[in-house]
Structures are given as C-alpha cells and as structure tokens.
Short mmCIF file of C-alpha atoms and ligand atoms in Angstrom, two decimals:
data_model
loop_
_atom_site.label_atom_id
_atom_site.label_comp_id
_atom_site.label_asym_id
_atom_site.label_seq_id
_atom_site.Cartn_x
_atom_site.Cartn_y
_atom_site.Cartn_z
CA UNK Z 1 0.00 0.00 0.00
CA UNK Z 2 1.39 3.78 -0.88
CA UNK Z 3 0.21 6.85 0.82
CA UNK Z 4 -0.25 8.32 -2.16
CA UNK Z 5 -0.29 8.23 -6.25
CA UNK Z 6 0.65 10.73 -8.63
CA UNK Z 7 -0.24 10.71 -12.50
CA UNK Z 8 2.13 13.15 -14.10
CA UNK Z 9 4.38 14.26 -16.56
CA UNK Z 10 8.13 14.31 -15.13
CA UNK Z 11 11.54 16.06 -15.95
CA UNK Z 12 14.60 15.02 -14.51
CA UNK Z 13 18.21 13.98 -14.79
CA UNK Z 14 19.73 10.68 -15.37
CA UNK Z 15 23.14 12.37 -15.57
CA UNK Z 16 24.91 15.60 -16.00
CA UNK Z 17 23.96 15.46 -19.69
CA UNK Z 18 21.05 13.95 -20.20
CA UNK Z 19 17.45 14.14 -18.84
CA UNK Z 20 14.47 11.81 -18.75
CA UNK Z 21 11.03 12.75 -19.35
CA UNK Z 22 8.31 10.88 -17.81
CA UNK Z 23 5.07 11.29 -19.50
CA UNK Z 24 2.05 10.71 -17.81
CA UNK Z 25 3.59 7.79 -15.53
CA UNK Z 26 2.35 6.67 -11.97
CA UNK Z 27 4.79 7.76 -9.14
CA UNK Z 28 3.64 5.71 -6.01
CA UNK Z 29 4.76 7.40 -2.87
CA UNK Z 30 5.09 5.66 0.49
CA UNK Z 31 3.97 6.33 3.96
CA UNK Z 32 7.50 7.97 4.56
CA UNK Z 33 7.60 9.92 1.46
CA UNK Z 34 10.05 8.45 -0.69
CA UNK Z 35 9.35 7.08 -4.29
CA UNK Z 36 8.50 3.42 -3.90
CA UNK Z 37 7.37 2.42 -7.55
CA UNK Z 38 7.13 4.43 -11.05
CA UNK Z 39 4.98 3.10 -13.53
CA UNK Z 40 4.92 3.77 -16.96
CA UNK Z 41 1.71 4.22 -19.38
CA UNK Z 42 2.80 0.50 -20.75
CA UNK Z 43 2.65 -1.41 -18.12
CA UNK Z 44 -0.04 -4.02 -16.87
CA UNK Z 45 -1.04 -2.55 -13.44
CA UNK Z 46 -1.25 0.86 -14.33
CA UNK Z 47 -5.00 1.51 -15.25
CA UNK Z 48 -5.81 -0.96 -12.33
CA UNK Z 49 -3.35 1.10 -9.83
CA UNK Z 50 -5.16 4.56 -10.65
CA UNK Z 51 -8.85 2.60 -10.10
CA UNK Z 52 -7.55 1.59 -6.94
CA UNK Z 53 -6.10 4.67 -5.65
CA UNK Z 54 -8.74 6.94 -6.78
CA UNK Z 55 -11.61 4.94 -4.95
CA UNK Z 56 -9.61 5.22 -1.90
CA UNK Z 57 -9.15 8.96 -2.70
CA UNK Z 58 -5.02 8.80 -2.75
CA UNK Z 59 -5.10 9.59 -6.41
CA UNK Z 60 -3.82 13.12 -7.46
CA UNK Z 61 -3.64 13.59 -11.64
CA UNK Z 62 -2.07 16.58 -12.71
CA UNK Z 63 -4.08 18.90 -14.78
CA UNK Z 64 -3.23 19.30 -18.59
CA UNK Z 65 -0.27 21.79 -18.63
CA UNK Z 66 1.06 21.00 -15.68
CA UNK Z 67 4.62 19.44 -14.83
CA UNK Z 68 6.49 18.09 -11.95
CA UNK Z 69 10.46 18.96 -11.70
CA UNK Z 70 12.65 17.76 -8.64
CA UNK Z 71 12.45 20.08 -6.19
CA UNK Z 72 15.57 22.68 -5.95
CA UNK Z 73 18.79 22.12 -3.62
CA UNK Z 74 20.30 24.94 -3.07
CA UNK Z 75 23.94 24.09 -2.06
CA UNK Z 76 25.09 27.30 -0.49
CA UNK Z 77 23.29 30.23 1.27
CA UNK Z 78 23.53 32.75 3.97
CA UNK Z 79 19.91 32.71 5.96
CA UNK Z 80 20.78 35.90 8.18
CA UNK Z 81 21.65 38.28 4.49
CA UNK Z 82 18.30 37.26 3.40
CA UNK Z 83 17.62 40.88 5.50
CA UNK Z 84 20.36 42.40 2.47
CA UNK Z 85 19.53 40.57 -0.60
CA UNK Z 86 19.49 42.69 -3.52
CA UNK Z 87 21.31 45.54 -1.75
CA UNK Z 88 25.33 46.35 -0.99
CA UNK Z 89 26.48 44.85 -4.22
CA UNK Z 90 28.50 48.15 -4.71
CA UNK Z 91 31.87 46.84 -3.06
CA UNK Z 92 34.67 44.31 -3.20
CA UNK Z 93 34.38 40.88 -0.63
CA UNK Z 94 36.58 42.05 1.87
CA UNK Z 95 34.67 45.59 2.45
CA UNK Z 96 31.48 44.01 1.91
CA UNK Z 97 31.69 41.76 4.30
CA UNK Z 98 32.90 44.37 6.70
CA UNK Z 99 30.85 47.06 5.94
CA UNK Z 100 28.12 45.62 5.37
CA UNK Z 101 27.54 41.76 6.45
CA UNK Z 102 29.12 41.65 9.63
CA UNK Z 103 27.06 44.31 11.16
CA UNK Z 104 24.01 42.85 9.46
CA UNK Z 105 24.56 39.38 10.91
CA UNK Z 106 25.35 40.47 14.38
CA UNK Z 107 22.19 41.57 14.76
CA UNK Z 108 21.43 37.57 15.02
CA UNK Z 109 22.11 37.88 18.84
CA UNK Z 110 18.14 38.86 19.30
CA UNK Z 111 16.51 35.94 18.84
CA UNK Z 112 13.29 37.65 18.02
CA UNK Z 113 14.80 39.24 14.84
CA UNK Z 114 16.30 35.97 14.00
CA UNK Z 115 12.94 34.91 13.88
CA UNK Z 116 11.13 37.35 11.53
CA UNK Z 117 14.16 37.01 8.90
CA UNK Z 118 14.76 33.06 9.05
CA UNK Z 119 10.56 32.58 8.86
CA UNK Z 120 10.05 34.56 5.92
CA UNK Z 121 13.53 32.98 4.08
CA UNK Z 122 12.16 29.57 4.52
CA UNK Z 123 8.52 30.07 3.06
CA UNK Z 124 10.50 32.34 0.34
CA UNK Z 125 12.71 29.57 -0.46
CA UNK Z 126 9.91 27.04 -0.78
CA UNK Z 127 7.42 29.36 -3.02
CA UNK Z 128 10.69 29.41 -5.18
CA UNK Z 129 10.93 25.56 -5.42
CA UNK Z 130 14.03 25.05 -3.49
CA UNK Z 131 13.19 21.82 -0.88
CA UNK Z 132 16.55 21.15 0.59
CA UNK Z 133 19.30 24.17 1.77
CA UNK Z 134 22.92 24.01 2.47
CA UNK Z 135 22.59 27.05 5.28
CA UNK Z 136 25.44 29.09 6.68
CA UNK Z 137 23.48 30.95 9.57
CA UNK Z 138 25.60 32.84 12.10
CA UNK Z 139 28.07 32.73 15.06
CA UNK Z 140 25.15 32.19 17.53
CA UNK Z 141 24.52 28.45 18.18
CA UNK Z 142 20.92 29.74 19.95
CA UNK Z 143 19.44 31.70 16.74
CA UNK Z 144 21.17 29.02 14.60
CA UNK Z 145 19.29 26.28 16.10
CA UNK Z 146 16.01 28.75 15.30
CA UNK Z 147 16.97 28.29 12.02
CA UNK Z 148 17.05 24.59 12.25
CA UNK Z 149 13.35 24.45 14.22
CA UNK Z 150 11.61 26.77 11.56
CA UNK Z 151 13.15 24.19 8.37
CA UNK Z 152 11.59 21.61 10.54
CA UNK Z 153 8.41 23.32 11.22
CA UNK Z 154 7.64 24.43 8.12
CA UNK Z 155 8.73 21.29 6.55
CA UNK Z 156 11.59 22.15 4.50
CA UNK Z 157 15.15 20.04 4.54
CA UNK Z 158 17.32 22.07 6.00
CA UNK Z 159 21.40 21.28 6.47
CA UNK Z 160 22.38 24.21 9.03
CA UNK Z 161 25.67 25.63 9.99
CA UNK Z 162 26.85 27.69 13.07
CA UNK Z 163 29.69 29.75 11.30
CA UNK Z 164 32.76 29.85 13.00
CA UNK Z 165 35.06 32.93 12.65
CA UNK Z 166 37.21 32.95 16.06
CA UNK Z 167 40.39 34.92 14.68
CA UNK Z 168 40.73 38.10 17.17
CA UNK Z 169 42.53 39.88 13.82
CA UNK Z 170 40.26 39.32 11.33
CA UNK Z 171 37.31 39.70 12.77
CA UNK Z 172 35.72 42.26 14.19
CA UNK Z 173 34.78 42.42 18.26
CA UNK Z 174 31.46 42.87 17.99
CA UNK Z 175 31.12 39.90 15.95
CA UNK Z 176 32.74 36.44 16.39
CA UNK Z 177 33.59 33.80 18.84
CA UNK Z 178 35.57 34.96 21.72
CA UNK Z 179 38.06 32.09 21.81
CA UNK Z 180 38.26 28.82 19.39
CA UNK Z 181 37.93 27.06 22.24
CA UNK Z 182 34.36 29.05 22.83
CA UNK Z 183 33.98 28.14 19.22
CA UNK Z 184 34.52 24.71 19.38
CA UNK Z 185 31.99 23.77 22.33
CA UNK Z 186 29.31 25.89 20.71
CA UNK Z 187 29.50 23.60 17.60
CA UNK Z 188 29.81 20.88 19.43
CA UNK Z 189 26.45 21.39 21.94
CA UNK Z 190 24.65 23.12 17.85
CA UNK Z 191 25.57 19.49 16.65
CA UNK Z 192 24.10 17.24 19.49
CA UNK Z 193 21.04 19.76 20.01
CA UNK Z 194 20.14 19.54 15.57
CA UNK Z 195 20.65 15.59 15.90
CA UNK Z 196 18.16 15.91 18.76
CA UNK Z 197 15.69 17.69 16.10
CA UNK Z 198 16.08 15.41 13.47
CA UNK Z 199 14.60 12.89 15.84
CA UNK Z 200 11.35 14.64 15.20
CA UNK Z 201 11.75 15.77 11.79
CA UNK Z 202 10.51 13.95 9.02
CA UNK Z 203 12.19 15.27 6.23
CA UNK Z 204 15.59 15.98 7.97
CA UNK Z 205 17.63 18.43 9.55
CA UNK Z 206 21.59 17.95 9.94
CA UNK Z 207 23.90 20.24 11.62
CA UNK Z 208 26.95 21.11 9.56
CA UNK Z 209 30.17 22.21 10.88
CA UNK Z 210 30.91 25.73 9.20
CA UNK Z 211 34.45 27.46 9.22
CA UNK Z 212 33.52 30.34 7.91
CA UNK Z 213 36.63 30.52 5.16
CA UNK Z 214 40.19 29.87 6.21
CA UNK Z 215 41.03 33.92 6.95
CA UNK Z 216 38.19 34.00 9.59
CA UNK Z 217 40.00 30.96 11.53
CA UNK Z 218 42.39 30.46 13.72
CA UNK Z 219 44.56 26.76 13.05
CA UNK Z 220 42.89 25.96 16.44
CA UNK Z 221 39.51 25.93 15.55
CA UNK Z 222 40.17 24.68 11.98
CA UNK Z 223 41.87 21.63 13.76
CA UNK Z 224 39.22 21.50 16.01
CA UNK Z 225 36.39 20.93 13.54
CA UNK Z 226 37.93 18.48 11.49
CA UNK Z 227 38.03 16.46 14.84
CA UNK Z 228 34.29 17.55 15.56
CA UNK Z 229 33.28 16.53 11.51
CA UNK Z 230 34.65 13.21 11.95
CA UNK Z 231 33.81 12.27 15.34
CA UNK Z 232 29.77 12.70 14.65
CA UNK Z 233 29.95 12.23 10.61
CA UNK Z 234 28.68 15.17 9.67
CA UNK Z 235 29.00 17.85 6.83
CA UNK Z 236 31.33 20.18 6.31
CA UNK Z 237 31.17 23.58 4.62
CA UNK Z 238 33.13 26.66 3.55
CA UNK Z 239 33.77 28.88 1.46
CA UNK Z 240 36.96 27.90 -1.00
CA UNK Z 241 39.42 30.06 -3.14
CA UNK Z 242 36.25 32.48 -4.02
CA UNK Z 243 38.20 35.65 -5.36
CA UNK Z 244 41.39 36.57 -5.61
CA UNK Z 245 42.01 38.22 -2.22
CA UNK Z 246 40.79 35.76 -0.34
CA UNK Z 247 42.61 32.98 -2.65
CA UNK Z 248 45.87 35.03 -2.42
CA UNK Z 249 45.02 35.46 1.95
CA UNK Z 250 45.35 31.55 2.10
CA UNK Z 251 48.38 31.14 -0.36
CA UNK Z 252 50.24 33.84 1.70
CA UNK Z 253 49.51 32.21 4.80
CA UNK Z 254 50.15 28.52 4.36
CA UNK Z 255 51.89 28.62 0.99
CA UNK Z 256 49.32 26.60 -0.33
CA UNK Z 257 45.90 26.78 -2.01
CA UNK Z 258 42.29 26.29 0.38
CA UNK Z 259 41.96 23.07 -1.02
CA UNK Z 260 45.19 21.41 0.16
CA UNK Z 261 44.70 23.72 3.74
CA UNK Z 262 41.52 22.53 4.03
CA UNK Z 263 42.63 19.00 3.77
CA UNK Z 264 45.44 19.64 6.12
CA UNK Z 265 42.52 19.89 8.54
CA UNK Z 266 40.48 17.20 7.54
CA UNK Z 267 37.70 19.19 6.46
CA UNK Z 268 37.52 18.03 2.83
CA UNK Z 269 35.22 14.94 3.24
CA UNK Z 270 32.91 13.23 0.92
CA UNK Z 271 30.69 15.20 3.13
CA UNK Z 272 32.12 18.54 2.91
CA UNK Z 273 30.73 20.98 0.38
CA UNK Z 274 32.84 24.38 -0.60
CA UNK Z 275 31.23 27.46 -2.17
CA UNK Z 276 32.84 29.15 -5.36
CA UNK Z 277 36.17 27.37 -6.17
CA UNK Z 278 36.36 30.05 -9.29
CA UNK Z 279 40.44 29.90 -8.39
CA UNK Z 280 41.32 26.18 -8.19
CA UNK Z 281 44.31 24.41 -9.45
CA UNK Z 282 44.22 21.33 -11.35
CA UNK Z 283 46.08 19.66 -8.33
CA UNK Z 284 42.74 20.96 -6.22
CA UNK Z 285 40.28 19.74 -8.72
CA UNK Z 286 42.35 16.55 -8.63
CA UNK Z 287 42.00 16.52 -5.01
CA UNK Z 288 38.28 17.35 -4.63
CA UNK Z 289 37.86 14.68 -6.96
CA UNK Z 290 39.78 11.69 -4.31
CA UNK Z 291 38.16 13.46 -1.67
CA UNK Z 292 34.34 13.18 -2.98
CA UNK Z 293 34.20 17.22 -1.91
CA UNK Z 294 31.75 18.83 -3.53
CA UNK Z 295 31.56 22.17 -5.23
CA UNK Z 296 28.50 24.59 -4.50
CA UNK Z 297 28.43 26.65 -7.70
CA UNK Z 298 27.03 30.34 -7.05
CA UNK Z 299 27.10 32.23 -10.53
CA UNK Z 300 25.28 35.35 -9.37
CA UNK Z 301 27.40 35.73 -6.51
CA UNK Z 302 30.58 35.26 -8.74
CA UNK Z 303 29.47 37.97 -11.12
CA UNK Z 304 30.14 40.08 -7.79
CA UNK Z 305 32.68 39.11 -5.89
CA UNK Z 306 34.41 35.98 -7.74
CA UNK Z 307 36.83 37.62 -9.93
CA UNK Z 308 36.46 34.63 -12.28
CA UNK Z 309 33.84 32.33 -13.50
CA UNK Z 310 34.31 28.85 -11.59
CA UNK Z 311 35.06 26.46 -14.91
CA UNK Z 312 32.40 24.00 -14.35
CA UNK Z 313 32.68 21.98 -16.99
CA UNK Z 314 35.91 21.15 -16.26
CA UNK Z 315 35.09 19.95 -12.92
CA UNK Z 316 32.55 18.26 -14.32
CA UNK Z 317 33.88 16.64 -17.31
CA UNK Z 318 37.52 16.40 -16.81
CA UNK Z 319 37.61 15.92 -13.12
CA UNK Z 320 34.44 14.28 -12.08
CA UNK Z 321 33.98 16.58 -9.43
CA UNK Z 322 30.53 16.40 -7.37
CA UNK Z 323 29.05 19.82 -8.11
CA UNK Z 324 25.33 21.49 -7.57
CA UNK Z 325 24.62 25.32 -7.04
CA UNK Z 326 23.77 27.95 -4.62
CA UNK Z 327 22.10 31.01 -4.46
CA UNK Z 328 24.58 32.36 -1.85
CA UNK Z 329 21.89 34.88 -0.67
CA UNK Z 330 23.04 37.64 -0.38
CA UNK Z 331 26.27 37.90 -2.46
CA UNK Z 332 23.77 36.49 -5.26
CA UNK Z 333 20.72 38.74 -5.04
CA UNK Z 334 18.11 35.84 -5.88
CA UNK Z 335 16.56 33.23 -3.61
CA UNK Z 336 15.66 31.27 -7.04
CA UNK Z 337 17.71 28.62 -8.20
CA UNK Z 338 15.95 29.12 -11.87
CA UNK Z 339 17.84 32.65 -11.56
CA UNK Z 340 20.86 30.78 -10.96
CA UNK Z 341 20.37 27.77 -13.47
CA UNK Z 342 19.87 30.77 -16.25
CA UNK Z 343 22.90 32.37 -14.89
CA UNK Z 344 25.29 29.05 -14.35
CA UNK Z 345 24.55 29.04 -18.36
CA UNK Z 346 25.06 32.63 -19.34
CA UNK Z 347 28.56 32.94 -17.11
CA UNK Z 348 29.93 29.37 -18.41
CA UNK Z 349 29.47 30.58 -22.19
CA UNK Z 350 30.73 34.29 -21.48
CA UNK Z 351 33.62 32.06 -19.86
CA UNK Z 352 34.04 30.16 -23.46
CA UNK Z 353 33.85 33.12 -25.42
CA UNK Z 354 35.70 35.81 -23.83
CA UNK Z 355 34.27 38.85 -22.87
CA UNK Z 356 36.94 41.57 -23.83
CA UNK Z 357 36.28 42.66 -27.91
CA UNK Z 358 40.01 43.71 -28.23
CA UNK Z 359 41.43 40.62 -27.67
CA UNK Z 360 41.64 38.10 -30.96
CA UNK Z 361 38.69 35.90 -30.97
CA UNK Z 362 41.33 33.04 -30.56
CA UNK Z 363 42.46 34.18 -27.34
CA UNK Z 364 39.40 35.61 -25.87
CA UNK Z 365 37.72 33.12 -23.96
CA UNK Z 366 38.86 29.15 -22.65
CA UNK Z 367 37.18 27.07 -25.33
CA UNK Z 368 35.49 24.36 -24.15
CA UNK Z 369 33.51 26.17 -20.47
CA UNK Z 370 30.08 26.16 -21.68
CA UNK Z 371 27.56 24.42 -20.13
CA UNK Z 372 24.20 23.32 -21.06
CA UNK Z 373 20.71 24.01 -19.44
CA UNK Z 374 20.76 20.11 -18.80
CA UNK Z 375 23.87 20.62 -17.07
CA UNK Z 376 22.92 23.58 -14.80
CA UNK Z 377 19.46 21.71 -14.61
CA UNK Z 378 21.36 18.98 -13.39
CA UNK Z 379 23.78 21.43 -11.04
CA UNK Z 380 20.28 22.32 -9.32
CA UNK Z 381 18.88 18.89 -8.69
CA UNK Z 382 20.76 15.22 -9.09
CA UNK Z 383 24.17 17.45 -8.76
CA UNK Z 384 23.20 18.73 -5.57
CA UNK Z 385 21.48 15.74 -4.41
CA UNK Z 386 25.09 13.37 -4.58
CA UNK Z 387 26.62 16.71 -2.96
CA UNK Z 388 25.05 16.21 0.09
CA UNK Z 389 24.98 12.05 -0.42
CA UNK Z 390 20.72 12.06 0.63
CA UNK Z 391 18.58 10.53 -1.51
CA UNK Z 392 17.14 13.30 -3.07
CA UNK Z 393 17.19 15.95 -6.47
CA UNK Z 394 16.35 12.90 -8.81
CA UNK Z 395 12.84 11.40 -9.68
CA UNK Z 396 13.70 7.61 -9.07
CA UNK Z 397 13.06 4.34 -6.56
CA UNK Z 398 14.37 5.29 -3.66
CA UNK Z 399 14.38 9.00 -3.59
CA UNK Z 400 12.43 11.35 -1.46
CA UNK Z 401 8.99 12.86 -3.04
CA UNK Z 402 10.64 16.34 -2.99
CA UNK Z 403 8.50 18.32 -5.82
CA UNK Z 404 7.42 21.05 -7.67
CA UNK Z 405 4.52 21.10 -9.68
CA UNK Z 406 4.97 23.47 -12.40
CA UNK Z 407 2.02 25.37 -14.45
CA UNK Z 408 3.31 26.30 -17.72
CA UNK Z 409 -0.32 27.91 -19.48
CA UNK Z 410 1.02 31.64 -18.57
CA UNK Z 411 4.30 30.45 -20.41
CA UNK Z 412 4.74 31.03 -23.95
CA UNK Z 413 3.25 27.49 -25.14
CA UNK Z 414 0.92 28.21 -27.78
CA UNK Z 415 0.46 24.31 -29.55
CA UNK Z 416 -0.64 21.32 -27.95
CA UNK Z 417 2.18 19.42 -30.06
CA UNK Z 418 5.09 21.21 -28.40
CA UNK Z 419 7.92 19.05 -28.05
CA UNK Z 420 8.46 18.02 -24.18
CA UNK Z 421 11.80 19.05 -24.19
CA UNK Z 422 11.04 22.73 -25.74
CA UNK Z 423 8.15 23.05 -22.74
CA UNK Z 424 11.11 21.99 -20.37
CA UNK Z 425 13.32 24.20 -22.04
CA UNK Z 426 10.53 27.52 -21.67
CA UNK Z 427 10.21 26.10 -17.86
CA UNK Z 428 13.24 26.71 -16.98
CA UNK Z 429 14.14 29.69 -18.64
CA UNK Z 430 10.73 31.45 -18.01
CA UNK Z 431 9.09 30.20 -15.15
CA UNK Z 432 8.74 32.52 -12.05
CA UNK Z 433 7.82 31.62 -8.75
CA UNK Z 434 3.68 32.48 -9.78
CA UNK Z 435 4.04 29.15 -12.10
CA UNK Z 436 4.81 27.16 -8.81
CA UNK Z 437 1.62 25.45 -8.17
CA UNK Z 438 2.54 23.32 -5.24
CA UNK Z 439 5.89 21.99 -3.21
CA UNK Z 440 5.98 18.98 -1.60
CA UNK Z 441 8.72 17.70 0.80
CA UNK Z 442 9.21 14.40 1.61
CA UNK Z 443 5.57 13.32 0.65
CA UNK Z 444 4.09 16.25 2.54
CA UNK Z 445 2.78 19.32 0.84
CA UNK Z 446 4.32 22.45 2.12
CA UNK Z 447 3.06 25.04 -0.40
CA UNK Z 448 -0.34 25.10 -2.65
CA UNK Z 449 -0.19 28.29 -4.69
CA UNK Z 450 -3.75 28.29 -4.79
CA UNK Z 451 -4.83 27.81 -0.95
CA UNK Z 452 -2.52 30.43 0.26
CA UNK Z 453 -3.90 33.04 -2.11
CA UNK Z 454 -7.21 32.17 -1.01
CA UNK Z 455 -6.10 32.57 2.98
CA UNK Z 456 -4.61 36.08 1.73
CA UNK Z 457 -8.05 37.01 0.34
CA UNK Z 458 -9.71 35.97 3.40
N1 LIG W 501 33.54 34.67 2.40
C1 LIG W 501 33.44 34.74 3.74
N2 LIG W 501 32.19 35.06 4.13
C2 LIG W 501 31.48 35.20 3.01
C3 LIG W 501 30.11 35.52 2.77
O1 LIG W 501 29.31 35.74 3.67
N3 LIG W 501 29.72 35.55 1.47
C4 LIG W 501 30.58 35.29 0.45
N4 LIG W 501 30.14 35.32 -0.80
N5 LIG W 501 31.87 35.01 0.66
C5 LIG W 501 32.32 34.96 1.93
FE1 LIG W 502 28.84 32.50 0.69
#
C-alpha cells in the first residue's frame, strides 16, 4: 500500500547530460515519502493502480499543462543576508563583508529578529521551489538552532551551519567567537542539540560544521572541527578560493591553495561541500575529486565578488567533481535557483567566449567552459542531491517525493504538439515563482499556490 499516487508528466536527470522525461507515468509514494514504484503508461497494473487509488481517494492527476520537476537544492546560502539581498552589491568581498555583512549578521544575537528574517527565508525559499538548503546561519549556536526548528516546522530540509570565525585579527569584536575554544563547544552542543531535532523531523535536519573561510580561523579551531566533523559524521562547509584576495590570503599564509589547507585539517570529506572554487588548481580539482568534496556553484554571486567564473565543466567533465549550485543569498541577489540555473549558463558561455572585444577571438575566452541548461538543470537537482549524499534531487526508486509542480499555461506554449523538451526548455528559462503550483517535501505538501492566495483574500 502507498500513501499516495501521482499521475504526471516528469523532468529530470539521469546524468549531467542527459534528462528523462516521464510522461504521464504513476509515481507511487510511500507512507515515509520516498518514491517506492514508477509506472509507466505500458505497463499491466497501471489503469488498475489509478482505479484503486482513486476509490480510496489517494489519487492526485495533474491537470493538462502542468509538470512536476525535482524540487531545488540549493547548495550554499547565507539565511541571516536574506535581510540584504538585492542591496550592498556596490563593493569588493573584503569591504562588503565588513561594511556591510558583519554588522548585518550580528544583529542575530536577538533571537526575536532571528525569527522574523529566518521565517520569511524559509517560506520564500519554498514558493521558489528550493526543498533542501545548504545554510550558513551565524556565530550564535541559539538563533542558529532557530533556524534549524523553523526548516523543521515548516517542513523544509534544512542542512544548518553555526559559522565559526574565532580569529581576534580578522574579525571584528562585535562579531565572532571569543576564543576557538568558545567556538569549538558551541559547535559541538549546535551538533548534538540539531541531531536531537532530526529525531522529530521527518524530512531531515543535519547540523553542519561551518568554518567560515580559512582567513576567519584560527589553526585551532580549523583543527578542532575536522576532529568535531569526523567524530559525529557530519557535513562540512566553507567557502573555498572564491576571489582573488581571499585565494591570495590563504596562499600567503600557508603557501598553499584552500583546497590542500583545508585537507590539512580534515575538512575536505565526501561530506564537505565548498562554495565558489572560481580559483582552483588542477592539483585541487584533482583533489576534490579523491576526496568526494563537492563544489556549491554560485554564478550570481561570482558575477560580484568571484573575480572569475568557476570552470564548471571542467570539474565536471575532466575531473568528475561532485558539483550542484547555490544562491549564496546575499552575495547572489536571488533566492531562485531558476535565476541561478539561467545564470550558471550565461557565465559558463561568457567564460568560453571571452568577454573583452580587443582581444583576438582566438584568445578571448577558454574554449570548451560552456555548459548546457541540462547541465545547470542537473547542477540544481541530481548534482546537488550526490553533494550532500541524501537521496534526493532525482525522480527515481528510492528517492524522497521532494516536488514542484509546475504550471506552464502563462508560459509562452501556444500548440498542444510542443515538443516536451522545448516546454522543459521555456520552464526553466521562463518560469517565475507564480508558475509554482505546489511543493511537496518528503511526501508532505508544504506550499499550494492556490490555498494560500485564497487565505490572503480571506
Ligand atoms: N567569504 C566569507 N564570508 C562570506 C560571505 O558571507 N559571502 C561570500 N560570498 N563570501 C564569503
Ligand atoms: Fe557565501
């Protein structure tokens, strides 16, 4: 017996490359909410199955026009800038993050605050299609945990970070942690208190230990959360050789790139994800590769403060390199991962070309960078999915029912004969957070387009 049944018409990956479409199979969902059985048009039980399921009312059939993607992952993001997206874009990383983002985030001490901003980033992020985040939140393990509660609550899958930034130097006084050794029992308690949450959380939470880039960190704390990573398996993240001062910060320091610091601390795991990587060696993609690191690719946020577009299909094609993408709210402006698909694209083949008109055509760009929307479809979903090693960004046996149901009739479709893959194609290039009909998480619906218009209204 499944919980539910869904008769639809499905997009999504089988690889990097290439993706399946589905049309108008059965996807049976179980009482936990993963896929248990897809059946095709062709086979035996099918008109039985929908007979069955419909008389027991577990039968939903999507209307004509309407299509269900995986559900977004967005691989990196800062909850507490959410309060700054789409402003102080006007300076380099190092004064934005001092001007602007440290202030911002120590505001995180009032809980209260913490609350209004986290609350409406969630149901944001959800109305936008993204079911599972890779959070950075701040240096408070209290507000953090918030963070972690409202994912759960509202029913999202949330991976959460307490950043650590404990060096006295680099970081302000009114924001960081007073000693690494402060720093270290804060994660330490975060990561026991969000395994306590999972234990009531269907669709997940996991606490991820979060050195906030190797300038912000003292060796002791670095050390230090290696040892905490591996003693309760858990992710890692960071931010990795994002622009050329902090890339050039780490190279003067330990005469070596992030990736080969990083390792030196045992915080590149198959389990660790880094943000950016626009400056990596071959010897790092080499070594992310071994590792099974993954890369969270943020193209908005690189068209700010990367100083280079991250060569993705290298790491992809070349080096095998687990890879998905992040909004990185607020260095990328956008909570939408469709923004950042249709940017992924548009940087990798300004990457190919070359952007500069007086340079020879020949030596303008790095042939071979562009990627395709499968690929940055891909980045968004499956990509993101093996990342974070859950079962999840791919419709197959196995995986959780993490959706979106997509309308496409206010898209430009104008022929009942349009090839699937053009409608795909218009989806993702076109579609805007109004052509989200529903989410669902884990086999529970957390947003109906419809129903909360109506509860507006009322
Ligand atoms: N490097 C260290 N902190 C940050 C941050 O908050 N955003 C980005 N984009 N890069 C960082
Ligand atoms: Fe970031």
């Amino acid at each position: 017996m499944f919980k539910f049944v869904v008769k639809g018409t499905a997009f999504s990956s089988i690889d990097s490359k290439n993706v399946a479409i589905f049309e108008n199979h059965l996807f049976c969902i179980s009482e936990t909410g993963m896929i248990s059985k897809i059946i095709s048009p062709e086979e035996r039980e099918y008109a039985s199955m929908i007979q069955e399921y419909s008389l027991n009312n577990k039968f939903q059939e999507l209307p004509q026009g309407q299509y269900i993607l995986p559900g977004f992952i967005d691989l990196h993001i800062h909850a507490p800038q959410w309060a700054q997206a789409g402003t102080a874009l006007d300076l380099p990383l190092y004064d934005w993050l001092n001007t602007y983002t440290f202030p911002l985030e120590a505001k995180f001490s009032d809980a209260q605050f913490a609350e209004k901003v986290y609350s409406d980033l969630v149901e944001q992020l959800i109305k936008n299609g993204t079911t599972t985040a890779l959070y950075f939140a701040t240096v408070h393990r209290k507000s953090s945990l918030l963070l972690a509660e409202i994912c759960s609550e509202k029913g999202q899958r949330g991976l959460v970070g307490k950043v650590v930034m404990d060096d006295q130097e680099q970081n302000p006084d009114y924001y960081r942690d007073a000693t690494s050794d402060v720093a270290l029992a804060e994660t330490e308690l975060f990561i026991q208190e969000v395994i306590e949450l999972n234990k009531q959380t269907p669709q997940g939470v996991y606490p991820v230990v979060t050195p906030r880039f190797i300038p912000s960190c003292t060796d002791d704390s670095l050390k230090g959360l290696g040892a905490l990573a591996a003693k309760y398996d858990v992710h890692i993240q960071s931010h990795c050789s994002e622009s050329d001062w902090a890339h050039s910060f780490v190279q003067e320091r330990f005469g070596k790139n992030d990736a080969f610091a990083l390792n030196d601390f045992g915080l590149l795991t198959e389990k660790a994800v880094m943000a950016h990587c626009g400056f990596l060696s071959d010897e790092d993609m080499k070594l992310f590769s071994e590792k099974g690191t993954a890369v969270a690719h943020c193209p908005i946020s690189n068209a700010y403060f990367g100083n280079a577009v991250t060569p993705i299909a290298k790491l992809l094609n070349e080096y095998q390199v687990e890879t998905g993408l992040g909004s990185d709210i607020s260095g990328g402006f956008s909570p939408s991962l469709f923004d950042n698909i249709r940017q992924a694209v548009i940087s990798s083949r300004m990457l190919a070309d070359g952007v500069d008109k007086d340079c020879c055509s020949e030596k303008r760009g790095v042939s071979g960078s562009s990627i395709t929307l499968n690929e940055a479809f891909y980045l968004a979903t499956a990509g993101g999915g093996e990342s974070l090693s859950l079962p999840i960004g791919k419709l197959a046996v196995d995986y959780a029912w993490d959706v979106q149901i997509i309308d496409s009739k206010r898209l430009p479709i104008f022929s009942e004969e349009e090839p699937l893959m053009d409608v795909f194609q218009k989806i993702l290039y076109l579609a805007r957070p109004e052509n989200i009909e529903e989410v669902w998480i884990q086999g529970r619906k957390v947003h109906d387009k419809n129903t909360r218009e109506l509860e507006v209204q009322k």
